[in-house]
Amino acid sequence: MYGINHENGESTAQELSTEQLSKVDTFTLAKKFKKKTNNYISHGPLATSCGLASSAVEQDLEKWKSLGDFLIGNLGFPARKQLSDAQRLRIFRYYLPVFFWCQRQLAQHRAAVAAVTTPKRPLVIGMQAPQGCGKTTLVEQLEALFEHEGMRTAGVSIDDFYLTYADQQALARANPGNRLLQVRGNAGTHDVALGGATLRALAAAGAPPGAGGADASAGGSTTAPSATVAVPRYDKSAHGGRGDRAAPGKWPRVKGPLDLVLFEGWMLGFRPVGAAAAAEVDADLGPIDAAMHSYESAWDAHVDAWLVVKVGTPEWVYRWRLEAEHAMRASGRPGMSDKQVADFVDRYMPAYHAYLPGMYASGPTTARAEHVLVVEIDETRSLTPAQPGPFCGVEGDWAG
């Protein structure tokens, strides 16, 4: 075995020792591993929409490995070299690309905010995704990654802004013939004002008096906003599963100032279609469509960037909910029967069929070019090989 002359790249006549050969082989293997890893990431389905150029990935490869190992530990996966194909894809082609996209959105947001106001305001990323598609896990891992990087984050779900049990019962009595308003879930069953107030408080947390944070922009108090914010929580197990808002003493407190707020929900960013179009989908959908108008100004207007998890058909939600309930029962926890699951999902289907087409064609209500990421998954919750291109900011106009 002969070595390489590092001055002219030609083989030398001097044989390498075993130790030298080992070093050369290690170096060659490491170089091949880096190239293979770079290719795996930069040729992934989300590489284009997340802006992952091969040169940038190569430059930050150690960061990718470090954060990948962090996620592996967080998710309870085996060591990096023992990952299954599905686990490797989930970390290096799904979660981390989305994280780096969010990180770039944060950098752009900070630059924009610094140009117009002194106190920083957190970036709010809104996430629309159907039930059961894995959005809770994705949000948890994004939150963990940002905190691992030294950022202060808060996770907020529209589920925590449902009406109280008493108010939901009153709504049901006021609409006895509308099956969609008999239980929580659809637009009209949320305390929209509470959600808006929470988002404003999170934006202003820790800001100095009169600093022009979210409270000031809404014409609120000029006194110093609280350094901590109590984020509402909803107890879905209360009243035999009918649910109720948890007592304020049980709400988690978030300390500001925050860098990032992750705001997620199955119907977040939906666009009303009008009474006639809603009635064509389902006779009970009219009041839900009417109620939806208030969500854009109260909730969606706070969102700076959007993450949409796209599915081929909402019918997959039936299977995903069944899997979740079967897992709960298998672990000894109470869960819904298959019939109860079907009845539960049935109440969401009219909204999915009415509003998802508009979501996928035009983006969320407050979508802006270069600030929307759409991730498409299949029935197994894995990325589809072909992904939607970036949102161009014109209705119905997606690149790719």
Coordinates of C-alpha atoms in Angstrom, one line a residue:
M1 CA 0.0 0.0 0.0
Y2 CA 1.4 3.4 -1.0
G3 CA 0.6 6.8 0.4
I4 CA -0.4 10.1 -1.2
N5 CA 2.2 12.9 -1.8
H6 CA 0.3 15.9 -0.3
E7 CA 2.3 18.3 -2.5
N8 CA 1.5 17.0 -5.9
G9 CA -1.2 14.4 -5.2
E10 CA 0.8 11.5 -6.7
S11 CA 1.5 8.2 -5.1
T12 CA 4.8 7.9 -3.3
A13 CA 7.1 4.9 -3.3
Q14 CA 7.1 4.9 0.5
E15 CA 4.9 2.3 2.1
L16 CA 2.7 3.5 4.9
S17 CA 3.1 2.0 8.3
T18 CA 0.0 0.3 9.8
E19 CA -0.6 3.3 12.1
Q20 CA -0.3 5.7 9.1
L21 CA -2.6 3.5 7.0
S22 CA -5.2 3.5 9.9
K23 CA -5.1 7.3 10.0
V24 CA -5.6 7.6 6.2
D25 CA -8.5 5.1 6.3
T26 CA -10.1 7.0 9.2
F27 CA -9.7 10.3 7.4
T28 CA -11.1 8.8 4.1
L29 CA -14.1 7.2 5.9
A30 CA -14.8 10.4 7.8
K31 CA -14.8 12.4 4.6
K32 CA -17.1 9.9 2.9
F33 CA -19.4 9.9 5.9
K34 CA -19.6 13.7 5.8
K35 CA -20.4 13.7 2.1
K36 CA -23.0 11.0 2.5
T37 CA -24.6 12.8 5.4
N38 CA -24.6 16.1 3.5
N39 CA -26.2 14.5 0.5
Y40 CA -28.8 12.7 2.6
I41 CA -29.9 16.0 4.2
S42 CA -29.5 18.4 1.3
H43 CA -31.4 16.0 -1.1
G44 CA -34.2 15.4 1.3
P45 CA -37.9 16.3 0.4
L46 CA -37.9 19.5 2.5
A47 CA -34.5 20.8 1.4
T48 CA -35.7 23.2 -1.2
S49 CA -38.7 24.6 0.7
C50 CA -36.5 24.9 3.9
G51 CA -33.7 26.6 2.0
L52 CA -31.1 23.9 2.8
A53 CA -28.3 24.5 0.3
S54 CA -25.7 21.7 0.2
S55 CA -22.9 24.2 1.0
A56 CA -24.7 25.5 4.1
V57 CA -25.4 22.0 5.3
E58 CA -21.8 21.0 4.9
Q59 CA -20.6 24.1 6.8
D60 CA -23.0 23.3 9.7
L61 CA -22.7 19.5 9.6
E62 CA -21.4 19.3 13.2
K63 CA -24.4 21.3 14.3
W64 CA -26.7 18.9 12.5
K65 CA -25.1 15.9 14.2
S66 CA -25.2 17.6 17.6
L67 CA -28.9 18.5 17.4
G68 CA -29.7 15.2 15.8
D69 CA -28.1 13.4 18.8
F70 CA -30.2 15.7 21.1
L71 CA -33.4 14.7 19.4
I72 CA -32.4 11.1 19.4
G73 CA -32.1 11.2 23.2
N74 CA -35.3 13.3 23.5
L75 CA -37.3 10.8 21.5
G76 CA -35.8 7.7 23.1
F77 CA -34.3 6.5 19.8
P78 CA -31.2 4.2 19.5
A79 CA -27.8 5.7 18.8
R80 CA -27.4 7.5 15.5
K81 CA -25.7 4.6 13.7
Q82 CA -28.5 2.2 14.8
L83 CA -31.4 4.4 13.6
S84 CA -34.0 2.8 11.4
D85 CA -34.7 4.4 8.0
A86 CA -37.9 5.9 9.4
Q87 CA -36.2 7.3 12.5
R88 CA -33.4 8.8 10.5
L89 CA -35.8 10.5 8.1
R90 CA -37.9 11.8 10.9
I91 CA -34.9 13.5 12.5
F92 CA -32.6 14.6 9.7
R93 CA -35.2 15.2 6.9
Y94 CA -38.2 16.3 8.9
Y95 CA -37.7 17.8 12.3
L96 CA -34.3 19.4 11.9
P97 CA -35.1 21.0 8.5
V98 CA -38.3 22.5 10.0
F99 CA -36.2 23.7 13.0
F100 CA -33.7 25.4 10.7
W101 CA -36.5 27.0 8.7
C102 CA -38.0 28.3 12.0
Q103 CA -34.6 29.5 13.1
R104 CA -34.2 31.5 9.8
Q105 CA -37.7 33.0 10.3
L106 CA -36.6 34.0 13.8
A107 CA -33.5 35.8 12.5
Q108 CA -35.5 37.6 9.8
H109 CA -38.1 38.6 12.4
R110 CA -35.6 40.0 14.8
A111 CA -34.0 42.1 12.1
A112 CA -37.4 43.5 11.1
V113 CA -38.5 44.2 14.7
A114 CA -35.1 45.9 15.5
A115 CA -35.7 48.3 12.7
V116 CA -38.9 49.7 14.1
T117 CA -39.0 49.2 17.8
T118 CA -36.5 48.9 20.7
P119 CA -37.9 46.0 22.8
K120 CA -37.9 42.7 21.0
R121 CA -41.2 40.9 20.3
P122 CA -41.3 37.2 20.0
L123 CA -41.8 35.5 16.7
V124 CA -45.2 33.7 16.6
I125 CA -45.3 30.7 14.4
G126 CA -48.8 29.3 13.7
M127 CA -49.1 25.7 12.9
Q128 CA -52.2 24.2 11.2
A129 CA -52.4 20.4 11.2
P130 CA -55.2 17.8 11.5
Q131 CA -55.6 15.8 14.6
G132 CA -53.4 12.8 15.0
C133 CA -50.9 13.7 12.4
G134 CA -48.1 14.2 14.9
K135 CA -48.2 18.0 15.4
T136 CA -48.0 17.8 19.2
T137 CA -44.7 15.8 19.0
L138 CA -43.4 18.2 16.4
V139 CA -44.2 21.2 18.5
E140 CA -42.7 19.6 21.6
Q141 CA -39.4 18.8 19.7
L142 CA -39.2 22.3 18.2
E143 CA -39.7 23.8 21.6
A144 CA -37.0 21.6 23.1
L145 CA -34.6 22.4 20.3
F146 CA -35.0 26.1 20.7
E147 CA -34.6 25.9 24.5
H148 CA -31.6 23.7 24.0
E149 CA -30.2 26.6 21.9
G150 CA -30.8 29.0 24.8
M151 CA -34.1 30.5 23.5
R152 CA -37.2 31.2 25.6
T153 CA -40.2 29.6 24.0
A154 CA -43.9 29.0 24.8
G155 CA -46.2 26.4 23.3
V156 CA -49.9 27.4 23.0
S157 CA -52.8 25.3 21.6
I158 CA -56.2 26.5 20.5
D159 CA -57.5 23.5 22.5
D160 CA -56.8 25.4 25.7
F161 CA -59.1 28.3 24.7
Y162 CA -62.3 26.2 24.6
L163 CA -65.3 27.7 26.3
T164 CA -65.9 26.7 30.0
Y165 CA -68.2 23.8 30.5
A166 CA -71.0 26.1 31.6
D167 CA -70.6 28.3 28.5
Q168 CA -70.4 25.3 26.2
Q169 CA -73.6 23.9 27.7
A170 CA -75.3 27.2 27.2
L171 CA -74.1 27.3 23.5
A172 CA -75.5 23.7 23.0
R173 CA -78.9 24.7 24.5
A174 CA -79.0 27.8 22.3
N175 CA -78.4 25.6 19.2
P176 CA -80.4 22.4 19.9
G177 CA -80.6 21.3 16.3
N178 CA -76.9 21.8 15.4
R179 CA -74.9 18.7 16.2
L180 CA -71.6 20.5 15.5
L181 CA -72.2 22.9 18.5
Q182 CA -73.3 20.3 21.0
V183 CA -69.7 19.6 22.1
R184 CA -66.3 21.5 21.9
G185 CA -64.2 21.5 18.8
N186 CA -65.5 23.7 16.0
A187 CA -65.3 27.4 15.5
G188 CA -67.7 29.1 17.9
T189 CA -66.8 26.8 20.8
H190 CA -63.7 28.8 21.8
D191 CA -63.2 31.8 24.0
V192 CA -61.7 33.9 21.2
A193 CA -61.1 36.9 23.5
L194 CA -59.1 34.8 26.0
G195 CA -56.9 33.4 23.2
G196 CA -56.2 36.9 21.9
A197 CA -55.5 38.3 25.3
T198 CA -53.0 35.4 26.0
L199 CA -51.2 36.0 22.7
R200 CA -50.9 39.7 23.5
A201 CA -49.6 39.0 27.0
L202 CA -47.0 36.6 25.8
A203 CA -45.8 39.2 23.2
A204 CA -45.5 41.9 25.9
A205 CA -44.1 39.7 28.8
G206 CA -41.1 41.3 30.4
A207 CA -41.2 44.5 28.2
P208 CA -40.6 47.9 29.9
P209 CA -43.6 50.2 30.5
G210 CA -45.0 51.8 27.4
A211 CA -42.5 49.9 25.2
G212 CA -44.8 49.4 22.3
G213 CA -45.3 45.7 22.8
A214 CA -48.5 43.8 22.0
D215 CA -50.4 45.6 24.8
A216 CA -49.4 49.0 23.6
S217 CA -50.3 48.3 20.0
A218 CA -53.8 47.3 21.2
G219 CA -54.2 50.5 23.2
G220 CA -53.7 48.7 26.5
S221 CA -52.2 49.8 29.8
T222 CA -48.9 51.8 29.9
T223 CA -47.9 50.1 33.1
A224 CA -45.2 47.5 32.9
P225 CA -46.5 44.1 31.5
S226 CA -46.0 41.2 33.8
A227 CA -42.7 39.3 33.5
T228 CA -44.7 36.1 33.6
V229 CA -47.8 35.0 31.9
A230 CA -50.3 32.3 33.0
V231 CA -51.2 30.3 29.9
P232 CA -54.7 28.7 30.1
R233 CA -55.1 25.0 30.2
Y234 CA -58.2 22.9 29.4
D235 CA -59.0 19.6 31.2
K236 CA -60.5 17.3 28.6
S237 CA -61.3 14.7 31.2
A238 CA -63.6 16.9 33.3
H239 CA -67.3 16.3 33.4
G240 CA -67.1 12.7 32.1
G241 CA -65.0 13.8 29.0
R242 CA -67.1 16.9 28.2
G243 CA -64.2 19.0 29.4
D244 CA -63.8 22.3 31.3
R245 CA -61.2 25.0 31.7
A246 CA -58.7 24.1 34.4
A247 CA -58.6 26.3 37.5
P248 CA -56.3 29.3 37.0
G249 CA -54.1 28.1 39.8
K250 CA -53.2 25.1 37.6
W251 CA -52.2 27.1 34.5
P252 CA -48.5 27.0 33.8
R253 CA -46.6 30.3 34.0
V254 CA -44.3 31.4 31.2
K255 CA -41.5 33.8 32.0
G256 CA -40.7 36.6 29.5
P257 CA -39.3 38.1 27.5
L258 CA -39.8 35.3 24.9
D259 CA -38.0 34.6 21.7
L260 CA -40.6 32.3 20.2
V261 CA -44.3 31.3 20.6
L262 CA -45.5 28.1 18.9
F263 CA -49.3 28.4 18.4
E264 CA -50.9 25.3 17.1
G265 CA -54.4 24.0 16.2
W266 CA -56.3 21.9 13.8
M267 CA -58.3 24.8 12.4
L268 CA -55.9 27.6 12.8
G269 CA -55.7 29.9 9.8
F270 CA -58.9 28.5 8.2
R271 CA -60.7 31.0 5.8
P272 CA -64.5 31.3 5.9
V273 CA -66.2 30.2 2.7
G274 CA -69.5 32.0 3.1
A275 CA -72.9 30.7 4.2
A276 CA -74.0 29.2 0.9
A277 CA -70.7 27.3 0.3
A278 CA -70.7 26.1 4.0
A279 CA -74.3 24.8 3.7
E280 CA -73.4 22.8 0.6
V281 CA -70.9 20.9 2.7
D282 CA -73.1 20.4 5.7
A283 CA -76.4 22.0 6.8
D284 CA -75.0 22.6 10.3
L285 CA -71.8 24.4 9.1
G286 CA -73.4 27.9 8.7
P287 CA -72.9 29.1 12.3
I288 CA -69.4 27.7 12.4
D289 CA -68.5 29.6 9.2
A290 CA -70.0 32.8 10.6
A291 CA -68.1 32.4 13.9
M292 CA -64.8 31.9 12.0
H293 CA -64.6 35.5 10.9
S294 CA -63.6 36.7 14.4
Y295 CA -60.6 34.3 14.6
E296 CA -58.5 36.1 11.9
S297 CA -58.3 39.4 13.8
A298 CA -58.2 37.9 17.3
W299 CA -55.7 35.1 16.6
D300 CA -54.3 34.8 13.1
A301 CA -53.2 38.5 13.1
H302 CA -50.6 37.7 15.7
V303 CA -49.0 35.0 13.6
D304 CA -45.7 36.0 11.9
A305 CA -45.0 32.8 10.0
W306 CA -47.0 29.7 9.2
L307 CA -46.3 26.0 9.3
V308 CA -48.9 23.8 7.6
V309 CA -48.9 20.0 7.7
K310 CA -50.8 18.9 4.6
V311 CA -52.5 15.5 4.3
G312 CA -53.9 13.7 1.2
T313 CA -57.3 13.3 2.8
P314 CA -58.8 14.2 6.2
E315 CA -60.3 10.7 6.3
W316 CA -56.9 9.6 7.7
V317 CA -57.8 11.3 11.0
Y318 CA -60.2 8.4 11.7
R319 CA -57.3 5.9 11.6
W320 CA -54.9 8.2 13.5
R321 CA -57.4 8.7 16.3
L322 CA -58.2 5.0 16.5
E323 CA -54.5 4.3 16.9
A324 CA -54.1 6.8 19.7
E325 CA -57.1 5.5 21.6
H326 CA -56.0 1.8 21.2
A327 CA -52.6 2.8 22.5
M328 CA -54.2 4.5 25.5
R329 CA -56.3 1.5 26.4
A330 CA -53.3 -0.8 25.9
S331 CA -51.4 1.2 28.5
G332 CA -54.2 0.9 31.0
R333 CA -55.6 4.4 30.6
P334 CA -59.2 5.1 29.7
G335 CA -59.9 5.6 26.0
M336 CA -62.8 6.0 23.7
S337 CA -64.4 3.0 22.0
D338 CA -64.1 2.7 18.2
K339 CA -67.7 3.9 17.9
Q340 CA -67.0 6.9 20.1
V341 CA -63.9 7.7 18.1
A342 CA -65.9 7.7 14.8
D343 CA -68.6 9.9 16.4
F344 CA -65.9 12.3 17.7
V345 CA -64.1 12.6 14.3
D346 CA -67.4 12.9 12.4
R347 CA -68.0 16.3 14.1
Y348 CA -64.8 17.7 12.5
M349 CA -65.2 16.3 9.0
P350 CA -67.5 19.1 7.7
A351 CA -64.9 21.7 8.6
Y352 CA -62.1 19.7 7.1
H353 CA -63.9 19.3 3.8
A354 CA -65.0 22.9 3.7
Y355 CA -61.8 24.6 4.6
L356 CA -58.8 22.4 3.8
P357 CA -59.1 23.0 0.1
G358 CA -58.7 26.7 0.6
M359 CA -55.9 26.2 3.1
Y360 CA -53.9 24.1 0.6
A361 CA -54.7 26.4 -2.4
S362 CA -54.3 29.8 -0.8
G363 CA -52.5 29.3 2.5
P364 CA -53.7 30.5 5.9
T365 CA -55.6 33.7 6.4
T366 CA -52.5 35.9 7.1
A367 CA -50.0 34.1 4.9
R368 CA -47.1 36.1 3.5
A369 CA -44.6 35.1 0.8
E370 CA -41.4 33.5 2.2
H371 CA -43.1 33.0 5.6
V372 CA -45.1 29.9 5.0
L373 CA -43.8 26.3 5.1
V374 CA -46.0 23.5 3.9
V375 CA -45.0 19.9 4.9
E376 CA -46.9 17.1 3.2
I377 CA -47.2 13.7 4.9
D378 CA -48.7 10.4 3.9
E379 CA -51.0 8.1 5.9
T380 CA -48.1 6.7 7.9
R381 CA -47.2 10.3 8.9
S382 CA -44.0 10.2 6.8
L383 CA -43.0 12.9 4.4
T384 CA -44.1 12.4 0.8
P385 CA -41.3 12.3 -1.7
A386 CA -42.6 15.3 -3.6
Q387 CA -43.3 18.3 -1.4
P388 CA -45.2 21.5 -2.2
G389 CA -43.0 24.4 -3.2
P390 CA -42.7 27.7 -1.3
F391 CA -45.8 30.0 -1.0
C392 CA -45.4 32.9 -3.4
G393 CA -47.9 35.3 -1.7
V394 CA -50.5 35.2 -4.5
E395 CA -53.7 33.3 -3.9
G396 CA -53.4 29.8 -5.4
D397 CA -49.8 30.5 -6.4
W398 CA -47.3 27.9 -5.0
A399 CA -43.8 27.4 -6.5
G400 CA -42.6 24.1 -7.5

